[in-house]
Every structure is written in C-alpha cells, then in structure tokens.
C-alpha cells in the first residue's frame, strides 16, 4: 500500500510515517498543502492521510483538488476539531473517513486499511496459495503451518504478489507500490528482496521470474 501523510507538525508526521512503515506500508510525507498537490500529481497513492488544518493551501483545498481530479486516492482527514459538524463538513468535501486528534495509532492503521480496501477489488481476509497462508490483518505468514520470519518489506512483497492472483507483476510496479520515494529506482532492491523471500519460503519454489516481465506466484 502506498500512503501519503500530509501533516505540518513534523514530529507527528514523522512518527505516523514510522508506524505505517512498520506495518509494511510505503509512506511518503508532505509537510504542507503545496507539496501534497505536487506529490499527488505524479504518484498514485492508495490513501492520503490529510491534516485538515494546514497552513498555506488548506487541507480542504487539497481534498477538493483530489476530488476534482477524480484521483483514485482515498482521503482520511485528520483534525484537532472532532465535533459532529466538523466531521460532516469534512466528509462533505469528499473525504472518505475522518479521524479526530489525538488518535491511537492502532485505530489510524485500521482506518487506513479500511479505506484502502475501497480502491481495490474485494480480497479474501486471508490470502492462500497451496500450503502458503498470509493474514494481512495479523501480519502473519505461514507455510505448511510454520511461521515465516519475514521483514516488513518481504511481507509486503509477498502480500502484493499473492494479491495479484497469478498476474505477472513488473519489478517497477513492486518498487512503486511497496517502497516509498526514498527508494533508488536504479538499484537491485526489488531483486534482492525477492531473493531473500524465496529463500525464506523454501521448496518447492513459489515465486516465478518471468523474463523481461516480472514476478508472479
């Protein structure tokens, strides 16, 4: 999942980003509305976590712009004002969900996953392939009943490949959907992660490399 966090309070923005990355999400951060609009022009995010009370370009204007563009991104709006009237107003702008501050990180993660599901075809709560089982909610993957010691990025790659349901997924797509803007597109990051994942999955091999096309399970 690719997420953009838009929050002018830098310590909070960076803290949210760290939590979401530990959950296996690819996270970019924008500290103002102008940067948010620039990033959403070039990257297709699954979810934009948007502080409503931004200086400069207000969060309301960012939300309106995303709706006007018919961007596929879902918007989870944050604000220090949690009144019913404020929530109704925020949802009326086109936001998909609304979370008042202060919030629990566990609830934020759950809401991000919930709104992200609206952008994709319905997927089973547990992804399976043969004796491989992956539970995205519990962040647990097993093969033949044995738990796999996967890093967050390895888990995210495996989840994305399983979600492809046999589709060949290019390395460039994996880089865009699983990593964030800090990833160097000219490195062998994807290949190295897939190789580590293969080793942890064991035999018989599950991940197929399709020459000049990508990977699939």
XYZ file of N, CA and C in Angstrom:
651
model
N 0.839 -1.187 0.000
C 0.000 0.000 0.000
C 0.880 1.244 0.000
N 0.558 2.203 -0.858
C 1.315 3.462 -0.930
C 0.487 4.557 -0.267
N 1.056 5.220 0.726
C 0.341 6.198 1.534
C 1.101 7.517 1.535
N 0.358 8.619 1.442
C 0.931 9.951 1.608
C 0.404 10.536 2.910
N 1.308 10.931 3.798
C 0.940 11.598 5.043
C 1.171 13.092 4.862
N 0.110 13.873 5.013
C 0.199 15.331 4.866
C -0.103 15.949 6.223
N 0.931 16.470 6.858
C 0.810 16.994 8.226
C 1.908 18.018 8.445
N 1.526 19.237 8.873
C 2.522 20.294 9.032
C 3.297 20.184 10.340
N 2.775 19.434 11.305
C 3.510 19.220 12.553
C 4.502 18.089 12.307
N 5.753 18.454 12.063
C 6.743 17.485 11.578
C 6.952 16.292 12.514
N 7.081 16.509 13.829
C 7.263 15.331 14.696
C 6.112 14.334 14.578
N 4.883 14.838 14.490
C 3.733 13.942 14.344
C 3.766 13.246 12.993
N 4.040 14.009 11.930
C 4.093 13.417 10.590
C 5.133 12.308 10.517
N 6.316 12.568 11.070
C 7.395 11.578 11.017
C 7.068 10.361 11.882
N 6.397 10.599 13.006
C 6.010 9.496 13.878
C 4.978 8.604 13.202
N 3.979 9.216 12.562
C 2.972 8.444 11.831
C 3.634 7.632 10.723
N 4.552 8.251 9.999
C 5.231 7.555 8.904
C 5.991 6.333 9.418
N 6.669 6.474 10.553
C 7.412 5.341 11.112
C 6.469 4.189 11.467
N 5.345 4.527 12.078
C 4.379 3.487 12.460
C 3.841 2.773 11.226
N 3.483 3.521 10.200
C 2.914 2.911 9.000
C 3.950 2.064 8.268
N 5.196 2.511 8.261
C 6.252 1.701 7.622
C 6.463 0.390 8.359
N 6.352 0.419 9.690
C 6.465 -0.835 10.446
C 5.323 -1.788 10.098
N 4.222 -1.228 9.621
C 3.081 -2.045 9.201
C 3.217 -2.513 7.756
N 4.370 -2.227 7.141
C 4.621 -2.704 5.789
C 4.150 -1.777 4.686
N 3.709 -0.572 5.032
C 3.235 0.372 4.015
C 4.403 1.184 3.455
N 4.273 1.610 2.205
C 5.219 2.543 1.600
C 4.689 3.949 1.856
N 5.475 4.769 2.535
C 4.965 6.049 3.027
C 5.825 7.209 2.554
N 5.166 8.202 1.959
C 5.793 9.488 1.665
C 5.187 10.523 2.603
N 5.912 11.607 2.833
C 5.456 12.641 3.755
C 5.507 14.003 3.071
N 4.448 14.784 3.237
C 4.416 16.172 2.793
C 4.047 17.027 3.999
N 4.755 18.136 4.165
C 4.529 18.968 5.342
C 3.634 20.168 5.066
N 3.139 20.322 3.848
C 2.210 21.401 3.546
C 1.360 21.013 2.336
N 0.330 21.834 2.082
C -0.608 21.519 1.007
C 0.008 21.589 -0.377
N 0.913 22.534 -0.598
C 1.564 22.644 -1.912
C 2.327 21.361 -2.250
N 3.100 20.870 -1.283
C 3.872 19.640 -1.507
C 2.941 18.455 -1.740
N 1.817 18.439 -1.023
C 0.851 17.344 -1.202
C 0.305 17.328 -2.620
N -0.043 18.484 -3.154
C -0.582 18.551 -4.510
C 0.477 18.163 -5.538
N 1.721 18.559 -5.294
C 2.797 18.185 -6.215
C 2.997 16.675 -6.235
N 2.994 16.054 -5.062
C 3.233 14.611 -4.992
C 2.080 13.820 -5.599
N 0.853 14.253 -5.334
C -0.292 13.519 -5.871
C -0.442 13.723 -7.376
N 0.272 14.692 -7.922
C 0.295 14.869 -9.383
C 1.072 13.754 -10.069
N 2.091 13.229 -9.389
C 2.999 12.278 -10.046
C 2.938 10.863 -9.475
N 2.344 10.693 -8.287
C 2.269 9.365 -7.665
C 0.809 9.031 -7.393
N 0.425 7.799 -7.707
C -0.933 7.337 -7.421
C -0.930 6.669 -6.052
N -1.459 7.354 -5.061
C -1.493 6.828 -3.696
C -2.784 6.061 -3.458
N -2.682 5.021 -2.635
C -3.896 4.324 -2.217
C -4.673 5.185 -1.230
N -3.950 5.786 -0.292
C -4.590 6.598 0.746
C -3.766 7.859 0.984
N -4.456 8.981 1.133
C -3.834 10.232 1.561
C -4.357 10.536 2.960
N -3.446 10.522 3.940
C -3.794 10.902 5.314
C -3.572 12.407 5.403
N -4.652 13.151 5.481
C -4.611 14.596 5.251
C -5.033 15.385 6.478
N -4.100 16.143 7.036
C -4.449 17.077 8.110
C -5.304 18.194 7.521
N -6.412 18.453 8.144
C -7.310 19.470 7.586
C -6.779 20.878 7.796
N -6.128 21.096 8.921
C -5.755 22.461 9.307
C -4.336 22.791 8.880
N -4.084 22.723 7.574
C -2.763 23.040 7.048
C -2.613 24.537 6.805
N -1.416 25.087 7.032
C -1.172 26.480 6.640
C -1.006 26.557 5.122
N -1.112 27.759 4.578
C -0.954 27.904 3.123
C -2.149 27.307 2.413
N -1.907 26.303 1.589
C -3.011 25.599 0.935
C -3.681 24.717 1.986
N -4.897 25.076 2.342
C -5.631 24.405 3.408
C -5.938 22.960 3.011
N -6.076 22.105 4.016
C -6.413 20.717 3.747
C -7.708 20.563 2.973
N -8.668 21.455 3.216
C -9.928 21.417 2.466
C -9.676 21.583 0.969
N -8.765 22.491 0.626
C -8.472 22.739 -0.792
C -7.748 21.548 -1.419
N -6.875 20.907 -0.643
C -6.202 19.709 -1.149
C -7.228 18.622 -1.436
N -8.155 18.442 -0.512
C -9.196 17.430 -0.683
C -10.053 17.740 -1.907
N -10.460 18.992 -2.046
C -11.264 19.382 -3.211
C -10.519 19.123 -4.516
N -9.215 19.418 -4.509
C -8.421 19.219 -5.726
C -8.353 17.743 -6.095
N -8.170 16.877 -5.112
C -8.117 15.444 -5.388
C -9.441 14.935 -5.937
N -10.532 15.425 -5.376
C -11.855 15.024 -5.854
C -12.087 15.540 -7.272
N -11.687 16.799 -7.531
C -11.886 17.387 -8.858
C -11.085 16.654 -9.920
N -9.902 16.153 -9.552
C -9.062 15.403 -10.492
C -9.577 13.987 -10.721
N -10.534 13.580 -9.884
C -11.010 12.188 -9.888
C -9.854 11.237 -9.596
N -9.004 11.675 -8.664
C -7.868 10.841 -8.251
C -8.384 9.583 -7.575
N -7.713 8.444 -7.799
C -8.164 7.194 -7.181
C -7.859 7.114 -5.690
N -7.057 8.046 -5.184
C -6.659 8.005 -3.777
C -7.860 8.207 -2.861
N -7.896 7.438 -1.787
C -8.878 7.658 -0.730
C -8.291 8.644 0.275
N -9.154 9.487 0.843
C -8.692 10.530 1.753
C -9.189 10.249 3.164
N -8.233 10.132 4.090
C -8.544 10.046 5.514
C -8.138 11.376 6.132
N -9.131 12.149 6.552
C -8.863 13.503 7.033
C -8.658 13.505 8.548
N -7.648 14.259 8.983
C -7.343 14.419 10.401
C -7.597 15.864 10.811
N -8.055 16.061 12.029
C -8.195 17.415 12.531
C -8.262 17.409 14.045
N -7.864 18.523 14.640
C -7.945 18.663 16.089
C -9.373 18.926 16.529
N -10.249 19.291 15.609
C -11.648 19.559 15.939
C -12.466 18.322 15.620
N -13.061 17.733 16.642
C -13.766 16.477 16.441
C -15.269 16.571 16.588
N -15.841 17.763 16.401
C -17.287 17.895 16.543
C -17.992 17.201 15.384
N -19.252 16.853 15.616
C -20.032 16.202 14.568
C -20.132 17.113 13.347
N -20.362 18.406 13.568
C -20.494 19.338 12.446
C -19.227 19.373 11.603
N -18.071 19.366 12.268
C -16.799 19.375 11.549
C -16.614 18.091 10.752
N -16.992 16.957 11.347
C -16.854 15.683 10.636
C -17.761 15.648 9.412
N -18.971 16.112 9.580
C -19.907 16.139 8.456
C -19.383 17.043 7.344
N -18.840 18.185 7.734
C -18.302 19.117 6.739
C -17.133 18.493 5.992
N -16.242 17.821 6.733
C -15.083 17.186 6.100
C -15.497 16.096 5.129
N -16.454 15.288 5.515
C -16.935 14.234 4.624
C -17.636 14.831 3.414
N -18.283 15.974 3.617
C -18.953 16.648 2.501
C -17.987 17.164 1.453
N -16.725 17.372 1.840
C -15.710 17.821 0.885
C -15.260 16.690 -0.036
N -15.590 15.457 0.340
C -15.179 14.312 -0.461
C -14.245 13.377 0.264
N -13.930 13.665 1.544
C -13.088 12.755 2.321
C -13.823 11.431 2.516
N -13.063 10.341 2.588
C -13.661 9.016 2.765
C -13.833 8.639 4.228
N -13.032 9.247 5.082
C -13.143 8.981 6.511
C -12.561 10.167 7.249
N -12.819 10.222 8.543
C -12.476 11.392 9.331
C -12.041 10.919 10.707
N -10.863 11.328 11.149
C -10.344 10.891 12.444
C -9.884 12.097 13.244
N -10.512 12.349 14.402
C -10.099 13.497 15.214
C -8.802 13.221 15.973
N -8.031 14.285 16.194
C -6.841 14.210 17.031
C -7.239 14.489 18.484
N -6.538 13.904 19.449
C -5.489 12.887 19.304
C -6.111 11.533 18.965
N -5.329 10.677 18.310
C -5.844 9.379 17.906
C -4.855 8.292 18.319
N -5.353 7.089 18.421
C -4.492 5.938 18.691
C -3.935 5.437 17.366
N -2.655 5.123 17.335
C -2.045 4.655 16.088
C -2.721 3.388 15.570
N -3.139 2.521 16.481
C -3.802 1.286 16.049
C -5.080 1.594 15.285
N -5.823 2.599 15.749
C -7.048 2.968 15.041
C -6.723 3.608 13.696
N -5.683 4.442 13.651
C -5.285 5.052 12.393
C -4.931 3.980 11.361
N -4.140 2.987 11.767
C -3.762 1.905 10.851
C -4.998 1.164 10.356
N -5.912 0.856 11.280
C -7.127 0.123 10.900
C -7.969 0.919 9.921
N -8.089 2.221 10.138
C -8.894 3.054 9.240
C -8.238 3.184 7.864
N -6.908 3.295 7.830
C -6.207 3.366 6.545
C -6.458 2.084 5.749
N -6.328 0.943 6.405
C -6.569 -0.316 5.707
C -8.022 -0.415 5.233
N -8.945 0.080 6.034
C -10.363 0.003 5.675
C -10.670 0.861 4.447
N -10.176 2.101 4.415
C -10.487 2.953 3.262
C -9.732 2.488 2.024
N -8.530 1.898 2.212
C -7.763 1.404 1.066
C -8.498 0.267 0.368
N -9.221 -0.541 1.129
C -9.938 -1.670 0.523
C -10.993 -1.205 -0.475
N -11.438 0.036 -0.333
C -12.459 0.544 -1.256
C -11.906 0.832 -2.639
N -10.574 0.930 -2.763
C -9.974 1.235 -4.066
C -9.646 -0.012 -4.859
N -9.749 -1.179 -4.205
C -9.332 -2.410 -4.860
C -10.473 -3.415 -4.875
N -10.426 -4.377 -5.800
C -11.425 -5.448 -5.773
C -11.368 -6.186 -4.439
N -12.516 -6.675 -4.013
C -12.580 -7.371 -2.737
C -11.610 -8.549 -2.728
N -10.846 -8.655 -1.652
C -9.881 -9.750 -1.499
C -10.253 -10.530 -0.253
N -9.952 -11.812 -0.235
C -10.248 -12.600 0.964
C -9.433 -12.097 2.144
N -9.961 -12.245 3.376
C -9.230 -11.755 4.553
C -7.901 -12.452 4.749
N -7.779 -13.702 4.266
C -6.521 -14.441 4.325
C -6.177 -14.894 2.915
N -4.957 -14.585 2.465
C -4.503 -14.959 1.128
C -3.799 -16.312 1.199
N -4.131 -17.201 0.288
C -3.537 -18.536 0.310
C -3.077 -18.947 -1.078
N -2.072 -19.812 -1.099
C -1.611 -20.444 -2.334
C -0.948 -21.748 -1.929
N -1.606 -22.871 -2.213
C -1.089 -24.146 -1.750
C -1.007 -24.165 -0.240
N 0.188 -24.470 0.285
C 0.355 -24.516 1.740
C 0.839 -23.185 2.321
N 0.822 -22.144 1.480
C 1.199 -20.802 1.939
C -0.046 -20.046 2.382
N 0.040 -19.406 3.545
C -1.098 -18.671 4.103
C -0.596 -17.331 4.619
N -1.251 -16.245 4.206
C -0.848 -14.903 4.639
C -2.066 -14.165 5.165
N -1.960 -13.689 6.388
C -3.033 -12.947 7.053
C -2.601 -11.487 7.161
N -3.101 -10.603 6.267
C -2.667 -9.195 6.296
C -3.012 -8.484 7.597
N -4.163 -8.804 8.189
C -4.578 -8.106 9.407
C -3.667 -8.446 10.584
N -3.313 -9.720 10.710
C -2.453 -10.142 11.824
C -0.971 -10.016 11.493
N -0.650 -9.718 10.228
C 0.737 -9.595 9.772
C 1.497 -10.896 10.015
N 0.866 -12.004 9.651
C 1.465 -13.326 9.850
C 1.416 -14.091 8.537
N 2.525 -14.705 8.172
C 2.590 -15.580 7.003
C 3.145 -16.927 7.447
N 2.530 -18.013 6.976
C 2.987 -19.352 7.321
C 3.067 -20.203 6.066
N 3.938 -21.199 6.117
C 3.979 -22.207 5.062
C 4.044 -23.578 5.725
N 3.118 -24.420 5.317
C 2.987 -25.759 5.913
C 2.856 -25.650 7.432
N 2.189 -24.582 7.895
C 1.944 -24.391 9.317
C 3.057 -23.723 10.079
N 4.216 -23.526 9.447
C 5.360 -22.894 10.127
C 5.386 -21.402 9.820
N 5.528 -20.603 10.864
C 5.551 -19.149 10.683
C 6.826 -18.710 9.975
N 6.668 -17.801 8.997
C 7.811 -17.316 8.221
C 8.356 -16.026 8.851
N 9.670 -15.951 9.106
C 10.260 -14.761 9.732
C 10.538 -13.670 8.694
N 9.483 -13.001 8.249
C 9.615 -12.033 7.173
C 9.804 -10.615 7.715
N 10.639 -9.848 7.027
C 10.765 -8.422 7.316
C 9.515 -7.725 6.783
N 9.252 -6.472 7.204
C 8.080 -5.762 6.684
C 8.052 -5.674 5.158
N 9.204 -5.429 4.526
C 9.235 -5.324 3.066
C 9.011 -6.690 2.412
N 9.587 -7.740 2.983
C 9.367 -9.080 2.437
C 7.892 -9.460 2.543
N 7.290 -9.135 3.682
C 5.867 -9.420 3.868
C 5.037 -8.655 2.840
N 5.371 -7.378 2.643
C 4.607 -6.551 1.714
C 4.735 -7.057 0.280
N 5.934 -7.488 -0.118
C 6.119 -8.039 -1.465
C 5.296 -9.315 -1.626
N 5.352 -10.178 -0.630
C 4.592 -11.425 -0.702
C 3.092 -11.139 -0.769
N 2.626 -10.198 0.039
C 1.204 -9.836 0.019
C 0.794 -9.303 -1.353
N 1.650 -8.473 -1.946
C 1.314 -7.886 -3.244
C 1.299 -8.953 -4.334
N 2.263 -9.865 -4.299
C 2.300 -10.930 -5.302
C 1.097 -11.854 -5.160
N 0.748 -12.221 -3.938
C -0.423 -13.067 -3.725
C -1.694 -12.354 -4.152
N -1.759 -11.047 -3.883
C -2.931 -10.267 -4.281
C -3.076 -10.160 -5.786
N -1.973 -10.369 -6.516
C -2.031 -10.328 -7.977
C -2.737 -11.515 -8.586
N -2.943 -12.576 -7.799
C -3.707 -13.754 -8.232
C -3.202 -14.319 -9.559
N -1.909 -14.516 -9.617
C -1.311 -15.118 -10.802
C -0.851 -14.140 -11.858
N -1.138 -12.860 -11.676
C -0.706 -11.848 -12.645
C 0.801 -11.645 -12.550
N 1.438 -11.434 -13.697
C 2.861 -11.090 -13.703
C 2.999 -9.629 -13.286
N 3.789 -9.381 -12.252
C 3.925 -8.036 -11.697
C 5.341 -7.534 -11.976
N 5.473 -6.460 -12.749
C 6.803 -5.929 -13.061
C 7.535 -5.452 -11.803
N 8.854 -5.512 -11.848
C 9.660 -5.029 -10.725
C 9.391 -3.552 -10.459
N 9.147 -2.787 -11.533
C 8.877 -1.356 -11.374
C 7.594 -1.127 -10.579
N 6.593 -1.973 -10.800
C 5.338 -1.837 -10.060
C 5.535 -2.178 -8.587
N 6.311 -3.220 -8.322
C 6.616 -3.557 -6.934
C 7.349 -2.413 -6.245
N 8.301 -1.813 -6.950
C 9.058 -0.704 -6.371
C 8.141 0.465 -6.041
N 7.184 0.733 -6.919
C 6.278 1.869 -6.714
C 5.276 1.612 -5.602
N 4.776 0.373 -5.498
C 3.697 0.094 -4.557
C 4.195 -0.323 -3.175
N 5.402 -0.877 -3.088
C 5.884 -1.406 -1.812
C 6.918 -0.494 -1.160
N 7.693 0.216 -1.974
C 8.696 1.138 -1.435
C 8.190 2.572 -1.535
N 8.899 3.500 -0.912
C 8.482 4.899 -0.974
C 9.491 5.705 -1.777
N 9.376 7.028 -1.690
C 10.185 7.897 -2.539
C 11.675 7.815 -2.227
N 12.039 7.263 -1.075
C 13.452 7.149 -0.717
C 14.151 6.031 -1.479
N 13.379 5.147 -2.112
C 13.973 4.015 -2.828
C 14.636 4.497 -4.117
N 15.818 3.995 -4.385
C 16.542 4.324 -5.611
C 16.061 3.391 -6.729
N 15.434 3.948 -7.782
C 14.890 3.089 -8.844
C 15.964 2.368 -9.656
N 17.228 2.747 -9.490
C 18.303 2.133 -10.266
C 19.065 1.067 -9.480
N 18.562 0.720 -8.289
C 19.222 -0.317 -7.500
C 18.569 -1.676 -7.765
N 19.149 -2.702 -7.167
C 18.589 -4.056 -7.294
C 17.747 -4.397 -6.063
N 17.145 -3.380 -5.465
C 16.376 -3.564 -4.231
C 15.300 -4.636 -4.378
N 14.513 -4.557 -5.443
C 13.410 -5.500 -5.625
C 13.948 -6.917 -5.791
N 14.951 -7.067 -6.658
C 15.518 -8.393 -6.912
C 16.084 -8.996 -5.632
N 16.801 -8.191 -4.845
C 17.411 -8.688 -3.616
C 16.335 -9.113 -2.616
N 15.256 -8.322 -2.519
C 14.177 -8.663 -1.587
C 13.471 -9.938 -2.019
N 13.209 -10.084 -3.315
C 12.569 -11.295 -3.826
C 13.453 -12.512 -3.568
N 14.754 -12.368 -3.741
C 15.668 -13.481 -3.497
C 15.653 -13.910 -2.028
N 15.643 -12.935 -1.128
C 15.566 -13.268 0.308
C 14.232 -13.939 0.622
N 13.170 -13.436 0.003
C 11.847 -14.002 0.227
C 11.792 -15.446 -0.267
N 12.364 -15.695 -1.427
C 12.407 -17.064 -1.960
C 13.107 -18.013 -0.970
N 14.220 -17.552 -0.438
C 14.979 -18.399 0.485
C 14.152 -18.725 1.723
N 13.391 -17.763 2.229
C 12.588 -17.988 3.426
C 11.361 -18.850 3.134
N 10.829 -18.769 1.914
C 9.672 -19.583 1.546
C 10.054 -21.048 1.384
N 11.279 -21.321 1.004
C 11.744 -22.696 0.875
C 11.230 -23.400 -0.371
N 11.314 -24.722 -0.359
C 10.922 -25.541 -1.511
C 9.588 -26.232 -1.258
N 8.855 -26.524 -2.344
C 9.157 -26.170 -3.739
C 8.992 -24.675 -3.956
N 9.738 -24.095 -4.919
C 9.691 -22.645 -5.156
C 8.280 -22.181 -5.513
N 7.944 -20.974 -5.029
C 6.619 -20.411 -5.300
C 6.667 -19.196 -6.215
N 7.747 -18.417 -6.140
C 7.827 -17.171 -6.913
C 8.530 -17.461 -8.238
N 7.828 -17.197 -9.304
C 8.366 -17.412 -10.646
C 8.865 -16.092 -11.222
N 10.059 -16.108 -11.822
C 10.555 -14.952 -12.562
C 10.195 -15.136 -14.027
N 9.466 -14.160 -14.566
C 9.102 -14.188 -15.987
C 10.044 -13.234 -16.702
N 10.863 -13.771 -17.581
C 11.914 -12.984 -18.228
C 11.373 -11.697 -18.851
N 12.042 -10.591 -18.528
C 11.728 -9.266 -19.070
C 10.308 -8.820 -18.787
N 9.672 -9.458 -17.764
C 8.291 -9.089 -17.460
C 8.085 -8.836 -15.968
N 8.598 -9.723 -15.105
C 8.403 -9.508 -13.686
C 8.314 -10.802 -12.910
N 7.483 -10.781 -11.863
C 7.366 -11.931 -10.962
C 5.889 -12.278 -10.788
N 5.658 -13.561 -10.453
C 4.291 -13.959 -10.111
C 4.332 -15.203 -9.222
N 3.224 -15.365 -8.493
C 3.007 -16.589 -7.705
C 1.828 -17.316 -8.333
